[in-house]
XYZ file of C-alpha atoms in Angstrom:
681
model
C -11.889 213.770 156.753
C -9.901 216.544 155.298
C -8.903 219.754 156.910
C -9.323 222.969 155.547
C -5.673 223.303 154.957
C -4.272 219.710 155.096
C -1.092 219.296 153.303
C 1.096 221.209 150.573
C 3.090 219.855 147.869
C 6.209 222.023 146.869
C 9.670 221.475 145.415
C 12.963 221.451 147.559
C 16.004 223.391 146.676
C 17.282 220.180 145.082
C 14.018 220.317 143.008
C 12.317 217.049 144.480
C 8.633 217.079 145.042
C 8.144 217.125 148.909
C 4.567 216.973 150.665
C 4.133 218.536 154.085
C 1.474 218.022 156.524
C -0.154 221.475 157.658
C -1.090 220.204 161.225
C -4.229 218.484 159.945
C -6.559 216.704 162.305
C -6.556 213.336 160.800
C -2.794 213.278 159.220
C -1.178 212.889 156.248
C 0.006 209.497 155.081
C 2.768 207.903 152.875
C 2.837 204.505 152.174
C 0.938 203.736 155.375
C 2.997 205.755 157.505
C 1.895 209.081 158.846
C 4.192 212.039 158.149
C 4.875 215.758 158.975
C 7.260 216.007 155.749
C 8.353 213.589 153.319
C 9.954 213.812 149.883
C 7.851 211.876 147.456
C 9.137 209.354 144.827
C 7.073 207.940 141.695
C 5.913 204.806 143.517
C 4.634 206.582 146.649
C 1.034 206.207 147.496
C -0.342 209.590 149.411
C -3.366 209.061 151.432
C -5.259 212.300 152.390
C -8.723 211.771 154.066
C -10.572 209.275 151.978
C -8.576 209.589 148.869
C -5.192 207.783 147.562
C -3.023 210.202 145.386
C -0.007 209.304 143.295
C 2.633 211.786 142.057
C 2.265 212.395 138.271
C 3.960 214.992 136.122
C 4.756 217.038 139.358
C 0.961 217.062 140.507
C -0.781 214.597 143.219
C -3.390 212.681 140.956
C -6.270 210.988 142.704
C -6.058 207.327 141.923
C -8.962 205.922 143.580
C -11.783 208.387 144.454
C -11.925 207.086 147.937
C -13.573 203.750 147.454
C -10.716 201.325 147.451
C -11.156 197.482 147.360
C -12.050 195.673 150.502
C -10.830 192.077 150.687
C -10.497 189.864 153.542
C -8.540 186.528 153.190
C -8.490 183.306 155.322
C -9.636 184.938 158.222
C -9.397 182.546 161.446
C -9.883 183.310 165.126
C -9.208 181.253 168.072
C -10.112 181.514 171.465
C -9.051 179.396 174.970
C -12.095 178.225 176.730
C -11.430 176.394 179.853
C -7.754 175.588 178.813
C -8.822 174.376 175.359
C -8.407 176.146 171.995
C -11.812 176.651 170.141
C -12.026 177.770 166.735
C -14.789 180.515 166.242
C -13.833 181.566 162.704
C -12.178 179.010 160.162
C -10.520 180.491 156.899
C -13.221 182.800 156.052
C -12.637 184.786 152.758
C -14.887 187.467 151.142
C -14.908 190.217 149.079
C -17.066 193.414 148.964
C -17.495 195.268 145.706
C -18.541 198.772 145.056
C -21.869 199.772 145.422
C -22.879 196.185 146.975
C -24.750 194.942 149.918
C -23.285 191.620 151.178
C -25.611 189.725 153.779
C -23.759 187.737 156.606
C -26.183 184.825 157.832
C -26.191 181.319 159.486
C -27.078 179.824 162.694
C -26.473 181.123 166.162
C -22.929 180.885 167.383
C -21.656 180.307 164.037
C -19.291 183.363 164.229
C -21.117 186.062 162.376
C -20.393 188.734 165.097
C -16.794 187.344 165.305
C -16.451 187.929 161.660
C -17.324 191.677 161.902
C -15.014 192.183 164.655
C -12.238 190.597 162.819
C -13.290 192.784 159.737
C -13.095 196.133 161.790
C -10.136 195.320 164.056
C -12.073 195.236 167.079
C -10.966 191.521 167.403
C -8.021 190.992 164.830
C -8.068 187.455 163.007
C -5.173 184.803 164.499
C -4.561 184.235 160.977
C -5.377 186.041 157.498
C -5.756 189.594 156.544
C -8.174 192.009 155.974
C -7.125 194.517 153.006
C -8.256 197.969 152.204
C -7.122 199.304 148.983
C -4.192 197.138 149.373
C -3.445 198.252 152.998
C -3.492 195.831 155.797
C -6.135 197.219 158.251
C -4.476 195.753 161.454
C -1.014 197.141 160.724
C -2.517 200.665 159.166
C -5.485 201.058 161.610
C -4.835 204.540 162.198
C -5.088 205.378 158.729
C -8.090 203.750 157.873
C -10.499 203.837 160.592
C -12.377 206.984 159.371
C -13.048 204.908 156.230
C -14.681 201.727 157.932
C -17.837 202.551 159.761
C -19.250 200.181 162.202
C -22.927 200.056 163.618
C -23.179 197.749 166.285
C -26.168 195.776 167.565
C -26.857 198.138 170.207
C -27.523 201.785 169.369
C -24.638 203.991 169.634
C -26.672 206.836 170.794
C -27.628 208.963 173.979
C -31.362 208.404 173.744
C -32.010 211.583 176.052
C -30.652 213.815 173.261
C -32.504 215.194 170.075
C -31.208 214.155 166.719
C -29.656 217.438 166.371
C -27.560 217.524 169.530
C -26.841 213.825 169.270
C -25.361 214.356 165.727
C -23.986 217.636 166.411
C -21.844 216.350 169.419
C -20.957 213.417 167.228
C -19.824 215.495 164.182
C -17.790 217.659 166.744
C -15.774 214.332 167.938
C -15.246 212.978 164.234
C -14.576 216.284 162.251
C -11.206 217.969 161.797
C -10.822 220.683 164.376
C -10.924 223.434 161.606
C -14.269 222.625 160.797
C -16.521 225.536 161.640
C -20.063 224.912 163.100
C -22.010 225.860 159.773
C -20.060 223.062 158.165
C -20.832 220.500 160.798
C -24.724 221.661 160.770
C -24.907 221.236 156.924
C -23.324 217.694 157.009
C -25.815 216.815 159.816
C -28.760 217.864 157.928
C -27.548 216.314 154.519
C -27.161 212.774 156.534
C -30.404 213.134 157.881
C -31.917 213.805 154.408
C -30.394 210.886 152.900
C -31.982 208.862 155.381
C -35.541 210.415 155.464
C -34.889 211.897 159.098
C -34.876 215.537 158.239
C -38.506 216.184 159.934
C -37.185 214.355 163.086
C -34.425 216.848 163.808
C -35.661 217.995 167.132
C -37.249 214.544 168.025
C -35.767 213.077 171.199
C -34.284 209.719 170.373
C -36.397 208.073 172.990
C -39.490 209.109 170.984
C -38.274 207.445 167.837
C -39.560 203.754 166.570
C -36.883 201.153 166.538
C -36.168 201.486 162.718
C -35.675 205.123 163.053
C -33.249 204.798 165.830
C -31.203 202.487 163.732
C -31.317 205.119 160.993
C -29.948 207.330 163.443
C -27.100 205.025 164.445
C -26.081 204.680 160.594
C -26.440 208.676 160.058
C -24.042 208.813 163.033
C -21.306 206.828 160.907
C -22.189 208.349 157.524
C -21.190 211.892 159.083
C -17.591 211.039 157.920
C -18.542 209.629 154.627
C -17.244 206.352 155.099
C -16.875 204.174 151.695
C -17.306 200.950 153.789
C -20.340 200.369 156.264
C -20.404 197.264 158.540
C -23.780 196.581 160.598
C -24.355 193.913 163.113
C -27.932 192.836 163.718
C -29.405 196.122 162.482
C -32.915 194.548 162.605
C -32.866 192.647 165.915
C -35.870 193.201 167.498
C -37.765 194.854 164.740
C -41.280 193.776 163.368
C -41.259 192.566 159.803
C -42.208 196.036 158.488
C -39.220 197.892 160.179
C -36.852 194.923 159.164
C -37.767 195.575 155.510
C -37.433 199.185 156.086
C -33.898 199.021 157.371
C -32.733 196.733 154.600
C -34.155 198.887 151.880
C -32.285 201.668 153.454
C -28.906 199.733 153.343
C -29.873 198.687 149.735
C -30.158 202.431 149.063
C -27.061 203.350 150.519
C -25.152 200.569 148.431
C -26.645 201.873 145.534
C -25.456 205.375 146.389
C -21.989 204.145 145.983
C -20.786 202.518 149.389
C -20.017 198.869 150.149
C -22.488 197.484 152.799
C -22.241 194.453 154.785
C -24.851 193.304 157.446
C -24.977 190.600 159.711
C -28.390 189.598 160.204
C -30.619 186.613 161.561
C -33.722 187.862 159.477
C -33.566 185.992 156.210
C -37.186 187.611 154.819
C -35.265 190.174 152.930
C -31.911 188.716 151.673
C -32.962 189.076 148.166
C -32.055 192.767 148.684
C -28.563 191.743 148.838
C -26.186 191.427 145.834
C -23.914 188.549 147.705
C -24.606 186.196 150.484
C -21.968 184.805 152.945
C -23.307 181.756 154.849
C -21.403 180.544 157.667
C -21.987 176.912 159.087
C -21.375 175.794 162.572
C -17.509 176.283 163.575
C -16.965 179.460 161.538
C -16.584 177.590 158.361
C -17.967 179.190 154.747
C -20.948 177.153 153.450
C -21.586 179.636 150.755
C -20.472 182.921 149.199
C -22.096 184.078 145.998
C -25.167 185.826 144.614
C -28.120 185.786 147.000
C -30.437 184.446 144.462
C -28.471 181.097 143.839
C -28.042 180.241 147.703
C -31.058 178.244 148.465
C -30.462 176.430 145.093
C -26.923 175.982 145.939
C -28.067 174.001 149.369
C -30.828 172.347 147.555
C -33.654 174.000 149.792
C -36.604 176.207 149.158
C -36.748 177.566 152.442
C -33.927 179.093 154.900
C -35.019 177.268 157.908
C -34.619 173.868 156.285
C -30.746 175.162 155.665
C -30.103 176.143 158.854
C -31.970 172.868 160.193
C -29.545 171.064 158.061
C -26.634 172.358 159.667
C -27.967 171.072 162.999
C -29.217 167.492 161.543
C -25.818 167.030 159.866
C -22.914 168.386 162.143
C -20.251 166.285 160.824
C -20.715 167.072 157.119
C -17.982 169.310 155.805
C -19.737 172.156 154.511
C -16.706 174.274 153.627
C -15.488 171.350 151.448
C -18.754 171.189 149.807
C -18.390 174.954 148.866
C -14.967 174.750 148.120
C -15.484 172.131 145.204
C -18.373 174.320 143.751
C -18.371 176.568 140.774
C -19.357 179.718 143.243
C -16.146 179.072 145.190
C -13.780 178.896 141.977
C -15.504 182.074 140.479
C -15.281 184.251 143.692
C -11.924 183.037 144.153
C -10.833 184.203 141.308
C -12.781 187.485 141.896
C -10.999 188.085 144.995
C -7.642 187.249 143.200
C -8.101 190.127 140.827
C -9.417 192.509 143.190
C -6.167 191.595 145.419
C -4.024 192.102 142.439
C -5.371 195.486 141.804
C -5.036 196.835 145.135
C -1.265 195.738 145.499
C -0.190 198.281 142.810
C 0.290 200.593 145.997
C 3.000 199.514 148.461
C 1.673 198.088 151.695
C 3.181 197.517 155.147
C 5.005 200.724 154.912
C 6.925 199.968 151.984
C 9.534 202.736 151.335
C 9.378 204.620 147.891
C 11.578 203.103 145.213
C 13.721 205.093 142.766
C 12.532 205.277 138.998
C 13.585 201.924 137.115
C 14.891 203.999 134.209
C 18.580 203.771 135.801
C 19.131 207.692 136.390
C 21.694 207.180 139.018
C 21.831 211.107 139.454
C 18.120 210.980 140.257
C 18.526 207.875 142.587
C 21.160 209.838 144.530
C 19.141 212.922 144.869
C 16.221 210.918 146.343
C 18.429 209.139 148.613
C 19.779 212.487 150.094
C 16.167 213.727 150.259
C 15.123 210.748 152.081
C 18.062 211.193 154.580
C 17.113 214.822 155.242
C 13.314 213.739 155.606
C 14.257 211.353 158.033
C 16.106 213.827 160.072
C 13.589 216.525 159.922
C 10.209 214.718 160.609
C 9.877 212.073 158.099
C 7.675 209.109 158.599
C 6.742 207.820 161.511
C 6.224 204.241 161.917
C 2.544 202.981 161.591
C 1.333 200.483 164.253
C -2.259 199.212 164.948
C -2.655 201.426 167.911
C -0.954 204.646 166.602
C -3.544 207.298 166.860
C -4.467 209.717 164.125
C -4.555 213.348 165.073
C -8.570 213.784 165.695
C -10.027 217.028 167.080
C -7.508 218.415 169.817
C -7.741 216.900 173.244
C -9.231 220.025 174.579
C -11.904 220.253 171.909
C -12.567 216.646 172.799
C -12.795 217.282 176.616
C -14.979 220.529 176.094
C -17.443 218.699 173.859
C -17.730 215.790 176.112
C -18.520 217.734 179.182
C -21.241 219.659 177.143
C -22.761 216.314 176.077
C -22.401 214.912 179.254
C -24.537 217.907 180.936
C -27.010 217.994 178.162
C -27.571 214.436 178.811
C -28.247 214.711 182.381
C -30.394 217.977 181.983
C -32.402 216.219 179.336
C -33.384 213.294 181.716
C -35.601 214.954 184.010
C -36.196 212.003 186.323
C -32.459 211.271 186.823
C -32.055 215.246 187.628
C -34.562 214.877 190.098
C -33.132 211.943 191.741
C -29.753 213.838 191.876
C -31.442 216.519 193.665
C -33.494 214.525 196.061
C -30.726 211.975 197.169
C -28.790 214.469 199.371
C -31.878 216.258 200.634
C -32.997 212.901 201.905
C -29.514 211.966 203.432
C -29.084 215.198 205.027
C -32.728 215.348 206.644
C -31.664 211.889 207.986
C -28.482 212.951 209.582
C -30.711 215.709 211.320
C -32.745 213.157 212.877
C -29.833 211.909 214.830
C -30.075 213.230 218.275
C -26.925 215.258 219.256
C -27.593 217.449 222.537
C -24.115 218.961 222.345
C -23.477 218.665 218.944
C -19.815 218.055 218.318
C -18.863 220.078 221.530
C -17.750 218.468 224.957
C -20.516 217.743 227.347
C -21.113 220.610 229.523
C -22.328 219.140 232.956
C -19.622 218.051 235.238
C -19.096 215.184 236.886
C -19.351 214.969 241.039
C -17.626 212.418 243.132
C -20.324 210.011 243.743
C -21.509 206.357 242.776
C -23.830 207.966 240.117
C -21.284 210.128 238.641
C -21.641 210.061 234.715
C -18.492 211.231 232.911
C -18.876 214.303 230.190
C -18.590 212.204 227.316
C -20.359 213.576 223.899
C -22.028 209.896 223.090
C -23.941 211.578 219.918
C -21.026 213.170 217.792
C -19.768 209.862 216.651
C -22.922 208.569 215.128
C -23.769 211.773 213.345
C -20.199 211.801 211.583
C -21.160 207.960 210.908
C -24.325 209.235 209.120
C -22.751 212.018 207.121
C -20.267 209.944 206.008
C -22.823 207.334 204.767
C -24.472 210.126 202.843
C -21.347 211.059 201.025
C -20.743 207.251 200.032
C -24.038 206.742 199.073
C -24.696 209.836 196.706
C -21.168 209.834 195.306
C -21.031 206.206 194.399
C -24.748 206.145 193.113
C -24.161 209.094 190.972
C -21.201 207.380 188.773
C -21.724 203.341 189.187
C -23.797 203.098 185.863
C -22.233 205.961 183.962
C -19.498 204.059 181.968
C -21.183 200.758 181.480
C -24.334 202.406 180.270
C -22.617 203.712 177.383
C -19.976 201.432 176.851
C -21.060 200.969 173.006
C -20.746 204.600 172.530
C -17.232 204.860 174.010
C -15.977 201.751 172.100
C -16.996 203.271 168.830
C -15.799 206.683 169.611
C -12.678 205.491 170.908
C -11.988 203.233 167.660
C -12.564 206.525 165.430
C -9.789 208.536 167.733
C -11.673 209.854 170.986
C -8.900 210.268 173.789
C -9.425 207.780 176.588
C -8.065 210.542 179.232
C -10.568 213.346 177.681
C -13.324 210.786 178.146
C -12.363 209.984 181.637
C -11.653 213.538 182.664
C -15.088 214.816 181.173
C -16.563 212.231 183.396
C -14.765 213.304 186.404
C -15.317 217.060 186.052
C -19.081 216.724 185.342
C -20.028 214.326 187.942
C -17.451 215.630 190.458
C -19.190 219.125 190.189
C -22.567 217.445 190.936
C -21.305 215.250 193.648
C -19.368 218.117 195.342
C -22.679 219.891 195.250
C -24.527 216.989 196.601
C -21.990 216.655 199.637
C -22.273 220.104 200.417
C -25.823 219.859 200.848
C -25.635 216.942 202.943
C -23.211 218.204 205.358
C -24.837 221.684 205.484
C -28.137 220.168 206.199
C -26.782 217.769 208.662
C -24.932 220.253 210.753
C -27.800 222.975 210.620
C -28.549 224.006 214.265
C -25.672 221.907 215.819
C -23.174 223.172 218.178
C -19.710 223.299 216.561
C -16.261 224.377 217.548
C -15.517 228.090 216.858
C -12.448 226.994 214.951
C -10.838 224.054 213.165
C -7.506 222.805 212.789
C -7.075 224.708 209.312
C -9.734 226.829 208.938
C -12.178 229.147 210.845
C -14.826 228.625 211.217
C -14.665 224.746 211.923
C -17.728 224.267 209.399
C -15.274 224.781 206.306
C -13.402 221.733 207.488
C -15.836 219.413 208.036
C -17.871 220.504 204.787
C -14.723 220.157 202.556
C -13.973 216.537 204.174
C -17.576 215.350 203.180
C -17.017 216.839 199.636
C -13.813 215.155 199.315
C -15.536 211.829 200.511
C -18.154 212.137 198.034
C -16.057 212.694 195.136
C -13.780 210.028 196.253
C -16.736 207.575 196.201
C -17.856 208.771 193.079
C -14.392 207.487 191.726
C -15.356 204.296 193.277
C -18.386 204.139 191.352
C -16.612 204.632 188.068
C -14.282 202.151 189.045
C -17.117 199.522 189.348
C -18.997 200.837 186.345
C -15.626 199.962 184.324
C -15.346 196.574 185.740
C -19.065 195.039 185.063
C -20.380 193.915 182.016
C -23.918 195.043 182.427
C -25.561 197.862 184.058
C -27.916 195.174 186.103
C -24.667 194.118 188.067
C -24.321 197.645 189.225
C -26.894 198.033 191.940
C -25.574 194.939 194.396
C -22.290 196.389 194.034
C -23.251 199.870 194.908
C -24.851 198.388 198.086
C -22.022 196.304 198.876
C -19.293 199.336 198.242
C -21.428 201.350 200.847
C -21.549 198.391 203.281
C -17.879 197.966 203.032
C -17.165 201.741 203.478
C -19.578 202.037 206.614
C -17.792 198.930 208.166
C -14.342 200.053 207.467
C -15.013 203.978 208.578
C -13.837 203.559 212.031
C -17.125 204.787 213.496
C -18.800 201.409 213.711
C -16.104 199.771 215.914
C -12.654 200.455 216.555
C -10.156 199.310 214.043
C -6.899 200.912 215.145
C -6.031 198.103 217.486
C -7.049 195.317 215.017
C -3.962 194.334 213.131
C -4.546 193.491 209.592
C -8.051 194.618 209.688
C -6.853 198.150 210.391
C -4.509 198.159 207.539
C -7.021 196.955 204.963
C -9.261 199.702 206.262
C -6.642 202.156 204.932
C -8.161 201.353 201.211
C -11.932 202.701 202.168
C -12.002 206.546 201.744
C -14.780 206.665 204.797
C -11.894 205.502 207.040
C -9.876 208.740 206.385
C -12.867 211.107 206.091
C -14.311 210.286 209.522
C -10.806 210.522 210.957
C -10.251 214.117 209.344
C -13.446 215.094 210.839
C -12.922 213.454 214.208
C -9.640 215.247 214.459
C -11.371 218.620 213.632
C -13.810 218.191 216.784
C -11.311 216.365 218.763
C -13.633 213.344 218.807
C -10.766 211.459 220.863
C -11.272 213.959 223.953
C -15.128 214.817 223.882
C -16.268 211.072 222.591
C -16.554 208.064 224.998
C -13.373 205.554 224.973
C -13.199 203.340 221.932
C -11.188 200.712 223.453
C -12.887 199.144 226.713
C -9.533 197.174 227.807
C -7.472 200.063 227.124
C -9.827 203.204 227.805
C -7.104 205.841 227.427
C -6.184 204.697 223.989
C -7.505 206.196 220.701
C -7.286 206.179 217.308
C -4.029 207.699 215.946
C -5.694 208.765 212.916
C -8.125 211.031 214.943
C -5.518 212.978 216.760
C -6.307 216.616 217.364
C -3.488 218.054 215.292
C -2.738 220.055 212.163
C -0.389 217.440 210.802
C -3.077 214.576 211.208
C -5.664 216.774 209.608
C -3.711 217.228 206.562
C -2.443 213.556 206.532
C -6.241 212.255 206.571
C -7.223 214.632 204.021
C -4.392 214.323 201.964
C -4.901 210.487 201.612
C -8.575 210.862 200.887
C -7.668 213.006 197.849
C -4.911 210.777 197.006
C -7.355 207.648 196.884
C -9.539 209.854 194.734
C -6.739 210.612 192.167
C -5.633 207.009 192.177
C -8.982 206.039 191.236
C -8.676 208.217 187.919
C -5.671 206.225 186.975
C -7.435 202.800 187.934
C -10.416 203.902 185.460
C -8.099 204.999 182.739
C -6.308 201.444 182.845
C -9.764 199.612 183.257
C -11.274 201.336 180.137
C -8.471 200.070 178.218
C -10.034 196.584 178.285
C -13.160 197.851 176.209
C -11.304 199.221 173.452
C -10.616 197.237 169.985
C -7.684 195.009 170.205
C -5.859 196.382 167.512
C -5.492 199.213 169.534
C -4.624 197.511 172.782
C -1.629 195.820 170.934
C 0.018 199.057 170.365
């Protein structure tokens, strides 16, 4: 995308043409390197948005209209499984012409999705290269990622939102920071009109059919006007009628000037494709050519027979058969011609060269200009993980927060559960009998055989129930939050979303909700109970108790986010939610004494509940008013429960520190779910 005021071309005092980036959102590139300011030579290629420009007669002239060539050469992907190397993709090449629809088919496990990941940088090939307009996608990912759109198999959508809201938030995260709301809204309407969804603008995505949802996923990608659109199994799970609708839509997008490649299991509408790439088991090319010649090439009348032949003849060298065919020779020549055209512009950060005319004076001037440019903000080295300048961090953060609140508010069932859970946990804590509240027992012990010490035996169970409520509500709020929108994060991260903005937006929104829930739990749980007049730090003591429970809730929320970042599927979160809550209960120090058990005590320091219960125990002086926790040494007490201001600050500080550490852990874990080309930087 191009900013309103993107860059300016002017002459230096020496008379050389110099381009200066005007703090644009997506940056200005010269020869694949992002620049702030750069003196241009006659062979320099300038990339602004989707357009490649060259200097001609002192002016920048468009060279490609934003639809440069796209070629993949000899892509090979290997992985290690059980200590052995396995080839998922073997020397696959293809070319995507302008205004073409290319289908990628083959039996299950033949490497179709692997190829798509290699073509988009999500899993770069171990060998071979992907060239977009002569630029290597892997080394120039930052420059090209807005030009290559990917529609994964799972919808990159929040189904609770309406089309208008979903696409509006998507536009905010994709468009340059200086794009006004009217321009974003206009682009949303344009895309929906192109895909035939204008009448569904205010319809919830959950109310759409499968085919319509897939069109919305495509619409999200078309917001930035990409020249290349790649789709992974867009017709999966659709009935034959919807299958045809989706393929006809893709045909229309290709006819409109885009390059479209689609991975599919469905063979009913392959005739709509211009070309087919058929992969054999082992990720080898069995055919690449016109769709109407494919069955004739294999010698069958039906695709089922072709796929069955792959199974019946696993030892046949399908790739060699294709290499010896006329189709291979024809399209090899086409790809070489396309590659030759695309290499007219320098690649891999090639530096601009002086004119060949032998003008030594001009060469010296250019050399001086380059030195000055390098010293004053010249080209920055391009790498696979270098980020373009998308909307500012603050803009992304506020947009993500708004979207998070919108998603929660739109799901009334979930919102109701968020309200009900703390109410239930608070009421349960009220059912725990506590005659003396959090005060010492009022009766005295007489010197007789029936003397009963004046211990408050009920205070500790109440603290435990409050801790359980805080742990459960906090963890439950977030345990599915990241995994359920992982596909959304992966796609938005690939186009420039800030990982820290994403995580902190979750922390702020969920943290606010969780803090309110924690307040509700402890406010209900303490209602009507006797409490110390003053705490160690605040007066009244209720403030200290509420603060600690709120901290425990939010820290447990971070534990839920860690679980959500770790697991691969949402189904695995529920058992881990139960396990995390049980572990926190056992390590709280309120079930059995931990301070006198070497090893187990140190391990319990990792549990937020340990420090929360300790801080509350310090506030009410539980070591004094409660019964002895060690029968062997009745006068010993948990040092973390000491009734001192310093100990309370230590307990609360460690509890808060665990929450901050949780943020760092989530940031690190989320990196595993980003495109591999970005992780390599």
